[in-house]
Each structure stands twice: as structure tokens, then as C-alpha cells.
Amino acid sequence: MIRTKAEWLSTFRHVGDSILVELSKSKKSHKDKAGEINKRIKEYREQEINRINDVAKKENWDNQALLNEILLLTYASYIVMLEYRNKVWEYEYMAFARRIGELWEPFCKLAFDFPINELTLIDPPDFDEVQTRIKSNAAEYINSLDLSEEIKAELKRQYDIPWTMVDSGGIKLGLDLHFEQNGIHYNCDFKSGFSSNEKGNTNRLLLVASIYNSLGEIEKTILFVRQSEDENNHYLQTLKNSPYWEVYCANDSYAAMKEFTGFDMRKWLDENADWKNDISIELKQHLERNDLLKYLTW
């Protein structure tokens, strides 16, 4: 291990202090200052990850050791992002709850970026190519039917009507994570949770997953949800009860990730992430005063 958690926290806080000194001379709004803090800390984190990658290659680290170090520095950077954002723009309920959820997805994806098990990150298919393939298969099937050419032409015309509704803008098939393992393409989305305003997103997820489903058994769609199932509303149940999505919530998400990556993220968090004691006293007091400490959980 290059540094301990305490050392990484100290390093990132030093970076945060230097940014804060610069911003104290600026007339930027608190929102812009918060954005600058997050941007600069993220840039420093990426710089450190690249440095550690170089060290790992020279010293022949395995992915377990590399991932552990990257998770540790990433977690420390998250702590400091929260602390220093709060210094220039104090968190309220919605912003804090949303931010904790936003940080979860990229953190979990690190286990797929540096997997213990063999897997390959892939790009999502292009919608236009998928559309062409589906239309071609349908036309081939219609042509094989024992029908008159006139009826075949009408069937094709009717079949094309729904496609005209999506041709103009297309459909984005990209989700949060795409990887291949043992000949299967896994198309994954990460959600912090489902609230009352998720109808549009739920419908999109159903549509996208139905398209993947039409491409055959090689395509699987998986939904990882940070919150436990009973903390979510009926939109999650809509996805779970559909024939398209495999849904995993809370610790079941971590168990599924372990199956894919070979890395036990739940165990790592239990052993390393102590949010309430790792954050500064200043941030902790602010969260306690505003009843926000309960959101510091993964």
C-alpha cells in the first residue's frame, strides 16, 4: 500500500486547502466555487490514479492490490469533496442525498475497471445498426411467408410505422456500464434509488432493455440499486417485474458485483469506509444539525 487512509485524507485536505485559498480571492458564486472544488479534486485524484497505475506496472501488482489502493484514494477524495464543498456552499437535504448517490456509481465501477475475474469492458451497440438489423430480420421473415407480394408489402409498411416514431432522435442504448464475460454482454445501470419522479426514466429503461432483449440471449440487462428494496417506490417494482431487467438492491448488488468481478466491495466498505468518523468535525456537526448524517451510508 502506498498510503494509509489517514495519509490520503491528509493529502486531499492539503489540496482542498490550497484550492480554498485561491477561491477566497475570487468573486465567483458559491455554486461556481463548489464546482471548481469538485473539478480540481477530481483532477488531482485522476493524476494520482495514473501515478499508482505506473507504480503497479513497474512492481507487478495484481489487480487486487491495485484496486484496493485506488478505492482508498477515491474514498478519501470523496470525503474531502464533501467537506470542502460544504465550506463554500452548505449542503441541504436534496443536494446532499443526491450527491451521496452520485458518488456511488463511479466508485462501484472501479471494481469493473480493475477486475480480479476476467471480463472486458465494451461499447454499447449503435441504435441505427440495431434498428437496421431488426428491420432486416423482420423483412426476411415476412418474405418467407406464403403470402402475396401485395400483402407482404403492406405488412412491411405496417411494421415500419412504429419505427418512424423514433427515427428522428433515435434511442440511446448506452447505460452506465457495458462488459463482456464468458460470451455474454452485460448492460448495466446504477441507481441510487427510485423516487416519485422516476416515471420517464423507468419508461426509458424498459424500452432500452426490451431492445437488448430482442437481440438475443447474448445480451443481459442488469440494474444495481444502492438502497434496499423497501426504500424504493413502485417504479423499481415495475422494472423488477418486467421480463427484461435483473434487479439487485443494497447488499444483493454487492454480491452480484462480486460474482462478476471477483472483488468483495461490501467487505471492503465494511473494513475501510467509516463515513461518520472519517469526515471532519465541521462537516459532521453540520450534518447532525440538519439531520443529514443518516444519508452517509452505502
Steps between C-alpha positions, in 0.01 A plus 500: 500500500640838401310697766259434784150644505613766748785596269271527198254711698782730606625524141161590356427747781825675419383525138163628623665766714704631207188518282313681777774762530473573127121517512502738797636764262235427240164667449346182362160390630486227764368264232797569272741464790348162588536390139863612493578307818350179364674546165844563648482216752385263226792608280745435783341161566534399134863613506567281804320201348720528191809518720395193697429314176857569391638375832281190481633413155863546604457295817266241345209553737199277453160663445396429859780719638452764232124520550535524878732800469282674242187446710675642804612820330163537324313465829731759659439737209124462546527586869697815420269596213209496744691692767627778278184539297320552830750771595399718204136389462337320789311184413124476535296181487441455126851594391669279759284193444545534124877544530547186710311308233698658215830389650391138540489406131858597400632346822337163429613509138864503611465128577414447132784726383751291698332156526637192673295272275537512124264745331525757222343845493314555172317780321120495472355419158403782267124547476502550122684170453262321735200650322633389161559147630151470649334638186704266282401196708134602487511553123669163454230329703217677314655402166506135610123493556270339246318823422445720199754772430229758561430371852873473575547863398212606725643304794836672455329837481308436821815372669689817408243732659626468863856559387409838354420614854860456612694560178536874551687488831594137529538320831813511711593143585790606718461415869742556788708187440543249219724195526546154350561188707486137387342596170218705654459877462388659827336842472475659844345806656569633849231681699522651844127443541157554348292796612167647394635670186646194327225427246688633197823325592317175576331502159833564330665213688218266398530605136879464491491162673230374262727589207790310655265209566408491131867451409508152653626311804849644469370833639411538869380815677579547868394770744706571814313706762678650801197514731324196641193387310250622762640856480397530135160564345292315242718606208769258618240223523391579143854431380548199727174340385576559132652216294797718408691605811692306763476726806734495800458728802735598785715205613364283219659752262839451663460121490423512127795733436724254685379216276597699193822666614635267767531794741294527820401867505271452801787358704732781387250768603441336838873491569601838358210744467409659833319807370384643833845488654702575187331832419617816673340615824378811317309300236373249755353776717329656197350164402383432855335843530309441177420131556710399197738253662261213423570540128868416547457133426579266215 
